[in-house]
Every structure is written in C-alpha cells, then in structure tokens.
PDB file of C-alpha atoms in Angstrom:
ATOM      1  CA  MET A   1      21.183 -31.734  -0.507  1.00 89.00           C
ATOM      2  CA  ASN A   2      18.764 -34.235   0.903  1.00 91.00           C
ATOM      3  CA  GLY A   3      21.958 -37.314  -0.143  1.00 93.00           C
ATOM      4  CA  ALA A   4      21.735 -36.084  -3.270  1.00 94.00           C
ATOM      5  CA  PRO A   5      24.011 -33.874  -5.229  1.00 93.00           C
ATOM      6  CA  LEU A   6      22.993 -30.091  -5.203  1.00 94.00           C
ATOM      7  CA  PRO A   7      20.341 -29.235  -7.799  1.00 96.00           C
ATOM      8  CA  VAL A   8      21.688 -26.423 -10.016  1.00 96.00           C
ATOM      9  CA  GLN A   9      17.914 -24.565  -8.677  1.00 95.00           C
ATOM     10  CA  HIS A  10      19.585 -24.486  -5.084  1.00 93.00           C
ATOM     11  CA  GLY A  11      23.035 -23.514  -6.361  1.00 94.00           C
ATOM     12  CA  PHE A  12      25.096 -25.664  -7.469  1.00 95.00           C
ATOM     13  CA  PRO A  13      27.723 -25.975  -7.486  1.00 93.00           C
ATOM     14  CA  VAL A  14      28.085 -24.583  -4.308  1.00 93.00           C
ATOM     15  CA  ARG A  15      25.777 -22.502  -1.841  1.00 94.00           C
ATOM     16  CA  LEU A  16      26.662 -20.527   0.756  1.00 93.00           C
ATOM     17  CA  VAL A  17      24.603 -20.979   3.967  1.00 91.00           C
ATOM     18  CA  VAL A  18      24.688 -18.317   6.582  1.00 91.00           C
ATOM     19  CA  PRO A  19      23.079 -19.705   9.594  1.00 93.00           C
ATOM     20  CA  GLY A  20      20.563 -17.393  11.358  1.00 94.00           C
ATOM     21  CA  TRP A  21      20.060 -14.989   8.194  1.00 94.00           C
ATOM     22  CA  TYR A  22      17.421 -14.380   5.796  1.00 92.00           C
ATOM     23  CA  GLY A  23      17.735 -16.137   2.838  1.00 88.00           C
ATOM     24  CA  MET A  24      19.398 -13.645   0.575  1.00 86.00           C
ATOM     25  CA  ALA A  25      22.593 -14.061   2.388  1.00 86.00           C
ATOM     26  CA  HIS A  26      22.508 -17.607   1.111  1.00 90.00           C
ATOM     27  CA  VAL A  27      24.620 -17.139  -2.356  1.00 91.00           C
ATOM     28  CA  LYS A  28      23.695 -19.591  -4.801  1.00 94.00           C
ATOM     29  CA  TRP A  29      26.168 -20.910  -7.525  1.00 95.00           C
ATOM     30  CA  LEU A  30      29.262 -20.098  -5.743  1.00 92.00           C
ATOM     31  CA  ARG A  31      32.431 -20.295  -7.843  1.00 91.00           C
ATOM     32  CA  ALA A  32      34.631 -18.178  -5.485  1.00 92.00           C
ATOM     33  CA  VAL A  33      35.450 -16.120  -2.013  1.00 91.00           C
ATOM     34  CA  THR A  34      37.136 -12.923  -1.948  1.00 92.00           C
ATOM     35  CA  VAL A  35      37.822 -11.383   1.572  1.00 94.00           C
ATOM     36  CA  THR A  36      38.042  -7.477   1.902  1.00 92.00           C
ATOM     37  CA  ALA A  37      39.126  -5.143   4.576  1.00 95.00           C
ATOM     38  CA  GLU A  38      36.221  -3.307   4.298  1.00 91.00           C
ATOM     39  CA  PRO A  39      32.264  -3.842   4.208  1.00 85.00           C
ATOM     40  CA  PHE A  40      30.572  -5.109   0.439  1.00 84.00           C
ATOM     41  CA  ILE A  41      28.744  -2.496  -1.100  1.00 85.00           C
ATOM     42  CA  GLY A  42      27.063  -4.164  -3.870  1.00 86.00           C
ATOM     43  CA  PHE A  43      23.727  -3.113  -4.507  1.00 88.00           C
ATOM     44  CA  GLN A  44      21.874  -6.157  -2.874  1.00 86.00           C
ATOM     45  CA  ASN A  45      23.776  -5.275   0.369  1.00 83.00           C
ATOM     46  CA  ALA A  46      23.807  -1.146  -0.110  1.00 86.00           C
ATOM     47  CA  VAL A  47      20.156  -0.691  -1.904  1.00 86.00           C
ATOM     48  CA  ALA A  48      18.273  -3.564  -1.654  1.00 89.00           C
ATOM     49  CA  TYR A  49      17.929  -5.854   1.584  1.00 91.00           C
ATOM     50  CA  ARG A  50      17.578  -2.865   3.908  1.00 91.00           C
ATOM     51  CA  PHE A  51      14.596  -2.120   6.457  1.00 92.00           C
ATOM     52  CA  LYS A  52      13.544   1.442   5.179  1.00 92.00           C
ATOM     53  CA  GLU A  53      11.002   4.205   6.331  1.00 90.00           C
ATOM     54  CA  HIS A  54      10.899   6.016   3.602  1.00 90.00           C
ATOM     55  CA  PRO A  55      12.011   5.221  -0.098  1.00 88.00           C
ATOM     56  CA  ASP A  56      15.177   7.585  -0.291  1.00 88.00           C
ATOM     57  CA  GLY A  57      16.829   6.774   3.247  1.00 88.00           C
ATOM     58  CA  ALA A  58      19.477   4.973   3.633  1.00 88.00           C
ATOM     59  CA  GLY A  59      17.824   1.995   6.088  1.00 91.00           C
ATOM     60  CA  GLU A  60      19.304  -0.614   8.021  1.00 92.00           C
ATOM     61  CA  PRO A  61      20.941  -3.868   6.642  1.00 91.00           C
ATOM     62  CA  VAL A  62      18.619  -7.043   6.660  1.00 92.00           C
ATOM     63  CA  THR A  63      21.131  -9.767   8.381  1.00 92.00           C
ATOM     64  CA  ARG A  64      19.487 -11.905  11.170  1.00 94.00           C
ATOM     65  CA  ILE A  65      15.997 -14.095  11.062  1.00 95.00           C
ATOM     66  CA  ARG A  66      13.233 -12.228  13.227  1.00 95.00           C
ATOM     67  CA  PRO A  67      11.641 -14.414  15.487  1.00 97.00           C
ATOM     68  CA  ARG A  68       8.784 -16.457  13.699  1.00 97.00           C
ATOM     69  CA  ALA A  69       5.981 -19.349  15.173  1.00 98.00           C
ATOM     70  CA  LEU A  70       4.240 -20.734  12.742  1.00 97.00           C
ATOM     71  CA  MET A  71       1.002 -23.211  13.226  1.00 97.00           C
ATOM     72  CA  ILE A  72      -0.395 -26.439  11.203  1.00 96.00           C
ATOM     73  CA  PRO A  73      -3.949 -25.082  10.752  1.00 95.00           C
ATOM     74  CA  PRO A  74      -5.996 -27.314  12.508  1.00 95.00           C
ATOM     75  CA  GLY A  75      -9.267 -29.144  11.236  1.00 93.00           C
ATOM     76  CA  TYR A  76     -10.476 -29.159   7.746  1.00 91.00           C
ATOM     77  CA  PRO A  77     -10.236 -26.144   5.543  1.00 91.00           C
ATOM     78  CA  ASP A  78     -13.146 -24.520   3.300  1.00 87.00           C
ATOM     79  CA  PHE A  79     -12.169 -24.451  -0.203  1.00 84.00           C
ATOM     80  CA  MET A  80     -12.786 -20.819  -1.224  1.00 86.00           C
ATOM     81  CA  SER A  81     -12.179 -19.250   2.121  1.00 83.00           C
ATOM     82  CA  ARG A  82      -9.434 -21.880   3.705  1.00 84.00           C
ATOM     83  CA  THR A  83     -11.332 -20.855   6.814  1.00 90.00           C
ATOM     84  CA  ARG A  84     -10.839 -24.235   9.081  1.00 94.00           C
ATOM     85  CA  PHE A  85     -13.961 -26.345  10.431  1.00 95.00           C
ATOM     86  CA  VAL A  86     -13.013 -28.094  13.702  1.00 95.00           C
ATOM     87  CA  ASP A  87     -15.923 -29.709  16.134  1.00 94.00           C
ATOM     88  CA  ALA A  88     -16.387 -29.242  19.372  1.00 94.00           C
ATOM     89  CA  GLY A  89     -13.823 -30.797  21.940  1.00 94.00           C
ATOM     90  CA  GLU A  90     -10.087 -30.711  22.523  1.00 94.00           C
ATOM     91  CA  HIS A  91      -7.892 -30.271  20.175  1.00 96.00           C
ATOM     92  CA  LEU A  92      -3.840 -29.985  19.730  1.00 97.00           C
ATOM     93  CA  LEU A  93      -2.479 -27.359  18.034  1.00 98.00           C
ATOM     94  CA  GLU A  94       1.017 -27.617  16.958  1.00 97.00           C
ATOM     95  CA  GLY A  95       3.622 -25.309  15.069  1.00 98.00           C
ATOM     96  CA  ARG A  96       7.244 -25.084  14.385  1.00 98.00           C
ATOM     97  CA  ALA A  97       9.421 -21.725  16.103  1.00 97.00           C
ATOM     98  CA  TRP A  98      12.470 -20.237  15.518  1.00 96.00           C
ATOM     99  CA  SER A  99      14.819 -17.215  15.552  1.00 97.00           C
ATOM    100  CA  GLY A 100      18.558 -16.157  13.973  1.00 95.00           C
ATOM    101  CA  CYS A 101      18.883 -13.874  16.941  1.00 94.00           C
ATOM    102  CA  ALA A 102      18.689 -16.199  19.750  1.00 95.00           C
ATOM    103  CA  ALA A 103      17.492 -19.348  21.240  1.00 95.00           C
ATOM    104  CA  VAL A 104      13.491 -19.220  21.061  1.00 96.00           C
ATOM    105  CA  VAL A 105      12.436 -19.746  24.668  1.00 97.00           C
ATOM    106  CA  ARG A 106       8.540 -19.437  24.740  1.00 97.00           C
ATOM    107  CA  VAL A 107       5.945 -19.599  22.303  1.00 98.00           C
ATOM    108  CA  GLU A 108       2.287 -18.169  23.357  1.00 98.00           C
ATOM    109  CA  VAL A 109      -0.859 -19.203  21.557  1.00 98.00           C
ATOM    110  CA  SER A 110      -3.858 -16.644  21.462  1.00 98.00           C
ATOM    111  CA  THR A 111      -7.667 -17.968  20.965  1.00 96.00           C
ATOM    112  CA  ASP A 112      -9.707 -15.207  20.979  1.00 96.00           C
ATOM    113  CA  GLY A 113      -7.557 -12.778  18.100  1.00 96.00           C
ATOM    114  CA  GLY A 114      -5.140 -11.797  20.524  1.00 96.00           C
ATOM    115  CA  GLY A 115      -6.999 -10.448  23.257  1.00 96.00           C
ATOM    116  CA  THR A 116      -5.591 -13.564  25.713  1.00 97.00           C
ATOM    117  CA  TRP A 117      -2.396 -15.576  25.066  1.00 98.00           C
ATOM    118  CA  GLY A 118      -1.500 -18.775  26.766  1.00 97.00           C
ATOM    119  CA  ASP A 119       1.741 -20.397  26.848  1.00 98.00           C
ATOM    120  CA  ALA A 120       2.278 -23.477  24.553  1.00 98.00           C
ATOM    121  CA  ASP A 121       4.700 -26.505  25.633  1.00 98.00           C
ATOM    122  CA  LEU A 122       8.092 -25.619  23.834  1.00 98.00           C
ATOM    123  CA  GLY A 123      10.269 -28.715  22.371  1.00 96.00           C
ATOM    124  CA  PRO A 124      13.903 -28.689  22.306  1.00 93.00           C
ATOM    125  CA  ALA A 125      15.911 -27.507  19.336  1.00 90.00           C
ATOM    126  CA  LEU A 126      17.473 -30.153  17.394  1.00 87.00           C
ATOM    127  CA  GLY A 127      20.420 -27.415  16.840  1.00 89.00           C
ATOM    128  CA  ARG A 128      21.133 -23.847  17.409  1.00 88.00           C
ATOM    129  CA  TRP A 129      19.651 -22.933  14.065  1.00 89.00           C
ATOM    130  CA  ALA A 130      17.113 -25.189  13.893  1.00 91.00           C
ATOM    131  CA  TRP A 131      13.593 -25.153  14.827  1.00 94.00           C
ATOM    132  CA  SER A 132      11.335 -25.990  17.899  1.00 96.00           C
ATOM    133  CA  ARG A 133       8.453 -27.906  17.913  1.00 97.00           C
ATOM    134  CA  TRP A 134       5.422 -26.705  19.817  1.00 98.00           C
ATOM    135  CA  THR A 135       2.166 -27.960  20.857  1.00 98.00           C
ATOM    136  CA  TYR A 136      -0.799 -26.150  22.749  1.00 98.00           C
ATOM    137  CA  ARG A 137      -4.179 -27.677  23.872  1.00 97.00           C
ATOM    138  CA  TRP A 138      -7.047 -25.691  23.089  1.00 97.00           C
ATOM    139  CA  ARG A 139     -10.483 -26.741  24.560  1.00 94.00           C
ATOM    140  CA  ALA A 140     -13.052 -25.850  21.761  1.00 93.00           C
ATOM    141  CA  GLY A 141     -16.526 -24.965  23.941  1.00 86.00           C
ATOM    142  CA  GLU A 142     -18.873 -22.752  22.258  1.00 90.00           C
ATOM    143  CA  PRO A 143     -19.860 -22.802  18.694  1.00 94.00           C
ATOM    144  CA  GLY A 144     -18.958 -19.986  16.469  1.00 94.00           C
ATOM    145  CA  ARG A 145     -15.597 -18.027  14.574  1.00 94.00           C
ATOM    146  CA  TYR A 146     -12.662 -17.739  16.380  1.00 96.00           C
ATOM    147  CA  GLU A 147      -8.742 -16.483  15.358  1.00 96.00           C
ATOM    148  CA  LEU A 148      -5.981 -18.713  16.325  1.00 97.00           C
ATOM    149  CA  LEU A 149      -2.284 -16.642  16.833  1.00 97.00           C
ATOM    150  CA  ALA A 150       0.553 -17.763  18.092  1.00 97.00           C
ATOM    151  CA  ARG A 151       4.064 -16.002  18.539  1.00 97.00           C
ATOM    152  CA  ALA A 152       7.816 -16.430  19.373  1.00 98.00           C
ATOM    153  CA  HIS A 153       9.877 -15.389  21.948  1.00 98.00           C
ATOM    154  CA  ASP A 154      13.829 -15.545  21.786  1.00 97.00           C
ATOM    155  CA  ALA A 155      16.165 -15.310  24.664  1.00 96.00           C
ATOM    156  CA  ASP A 156      17.456 -11.816  23.602  1.00 96.00           C
ATOM    157  CA  GLY A 157      14.181 -10.465  24.197  1.00 97.00           C
ATOM    158  CA  HIS A 158      13.161 -10.367  20.791  1.00 96.00           C
ATOM    159  CA  VAL A 159       8.820 -11.051  20.425  1.00 97.00           C
ATOM    160  CA  GLN A 160       6.930 -11.903  17.319  1.00 97.00           C
ATOM    161  CA  PRO A 161       4.982  -9.055  16.663  1.00 97.00           C
ATOM    162  CA  VAL A 162       0.927  -9.255  16.463  1.00 96.00           C
ATOM    163  CA  ASP A 163       1.097  -6.573  13.790  1.00 93.00           C
ATOM    164  CA  GLN A 164       3.976  -6.412  11.032  1.00 90.00           C
ATOM    165  CA  PRO A 165       5.764  -2.918  11.761  1.00 89.00           C
ATOM    166  CA  TRP A 166       5.585  -0.916   8.215  1.00 92.00           C
ATOM    167  CA  ASN A 167       8.879  -0.917   5.982  1.00 92.00           C
ATOM    168  CA  VAL A 168       9.113   0.400   1.930  1.00 92.00           C
ATOM    169  CA  GLN A 169       9.332  -2.824   1.087  1.00 90.00           C
ATOM    170  CA  GLY A 170       7.767  -5.054   3.236  1.00 90.00           C
ATOM    171  CA  MET A 171      11.160  -7.313   4.433  1.00 91.00           C
ATOM    172  CA  ALA A 172      11.500  -9.694   7.141  1.00 92.00           C
ATOM    173  CA  ASN A 173       7.507  -9.872   7.809  1.00 92.00           C
ATOM    174  CA  ASN A 174       7.370 -12.330  10.784  1.00 94.00           C
ATOM    175  CA  MET A 175       3.826 -11.008  12.274  1.00 95.00           C
ATOM    176  CA  ALA A 176       1.818 -13.464  13.929  1.00 96.00           C
ATOM    177  CA  GLN A 177       0.252 -16.086  11.683  1.00 94.00           C
ATOM    178  CA  ARG A 178      -3.594 -15.604  12.016  1.00 94.00           C
ATOM    179  CA  VAL A 179      -5.948 -18.718  11.499  1.00 95.00           C
ATOM    180  CA  SER A 180      -9.528 -18.641  11.376  1.00 94.00           C
ATOM    181  CA  VAL A 181     -11.437 -21.721  12.704  1.00 96.00           C
ATOM    182  CA  VAL A 182     -14.992 -22.223  13.070  1.00 96.00           C
ATOM    183  CA  VAL A 183     -16.122 -24.280  15.297  1.00 96.00           C
ATOM    184  CA  ALA A 184     -19.252 -26.219  14.445  1.00 88.00           C
ATOM    185  CA  GLY A 185     -22.407 -26.719  16.815  1.00 73.00           C
ATOM    186  CA  ALA A 186     -24.460 -29.814  17.740  1.00 47.00           C
ATOM    187  CA  ALA A 187     -26.840 -29.305  14.812  1.00 42.00           C
ATOM    188  CA  ALA A 188     -23.827 -29.071  12.153  1.00 44.00           C
ATOM    189  CA  ARG A 189     -22.655 -32.473  13.397  1.00 42.00           C
ATOM    190  CA  ARG A 190     -25.931 -34.216  12.973  1.00 38.00           C
ATOM    191  CA  ARG A 191     -26.270 -33.016   9.578  1.00 41.00           C
ATOM    192  CA  THR A 192     -25.890 -35.877   7.114  1.00 38.00           C
ATOM    193  CA  PRO A 193     -25.299 -35.954   3.347  1.00 45.00           C
ATOM    194  CA  ARG A 194     -28.097 -36.455   1.032  1.00 46.00           C
ATOM    195  CA  PRO A 195     -27.741 -39.474  -1.067  1.00 46.00           C
ATOM    196  CA  PRO A 196     -26.937 -39.485  -4.811  1.00 53.00           C
ATOM    197  CA  VAL A 197     -29.763 -38.682  -7.238  1.00 48.00           C
TER     198      VAL A 197
END
C-alpha cells in the first residue's frame, strides 16, 4: 500500500478490493478463497449490509457505491461552528466526484441552498474506478450567509440526492454535502485586531 507492505490494520496479508463496491466488500486478512455455486448467506451479506425500510424486512443488499460529489470547503473555518468565512469576490470551488455504478458525467453546484444549480467543470477520471476533479467559479457578492451544495450525476442516470432517502441503518448516505459560508462585508474586512496588552 503506497509502496510499502500492507499494514495489519489495512488487511495484511491480503485484502480483497472490489472496485465500485462499498468498503464492506473489501475483505481484510484474506487467507483463502472458496468458490460456491450458490450466493453466500453469511450474516453480513444476508442480514447486516442491507437497505431496509422496516427492521424485520429483508431489504436489498448494499453493493455498488452511489454517486457522490464532495467539496473542499472554501475560506477559513470558525473554530466552534465550522462555518466558513470568505471575502466578497470570486472564489474557485473545487472537489471530487465518483460513482460505483457508472462514470460521473456531470457535477452541479448550488450557492443558494439548492434553490438553483449551475454546472461545474468536470475533469477526467484517472481510471474507471477513480474520482474526477471538478471546479466551479462562484462570484460571492452580497455579504451574508450562503449554503453551498454539490451533487454528482453518473452515466447510468443516477443522481446524488439533496436529502438522503431513509433506511433503517442509514446505509450508503450519499446526500449532497452542505457547506455553510459567510461572505464578509466591507466593515468586517476593515476591522483590525487590537494590539496586545
């Protein structure tokens, strides 16, 4: 891993990686592989990793990674609230997007809490299962609070949801990331810190 022997915490001696599937399929500490003619019905497959609408329902198995776009939060964070602060003007928003179902073909960005959306510039993926870099130029004009969101679309028509569809265990949460940003006004920019006493 990264040019060094696989560490125990990451699955030494061998870790099975299933591209495009969630990490629960990436078996650690692999010592043998058994081929069967029937689907495996171990606890994790048959009970634990399932999309269930009711606790006693069978549900659907968790398999492929749903489309996801994440944003690198712009500006500087407030220590307690993690709200970001930026000056008025143009800001380059950027992030990464991926899907285990099909290639990401579009990323949209909203700067008004999901009211309106604009297309980001999407770079190429470095491989079939790799993420793609995206960028979006945001003109932050009026001082105030803004909520930034990003969502991915893949070639099979899957779209990242703004609100997460509910399931019993909260599996595969891929709802759009929300980043709260305050655009500072001119008065805030003119403030100078007090000299030390």
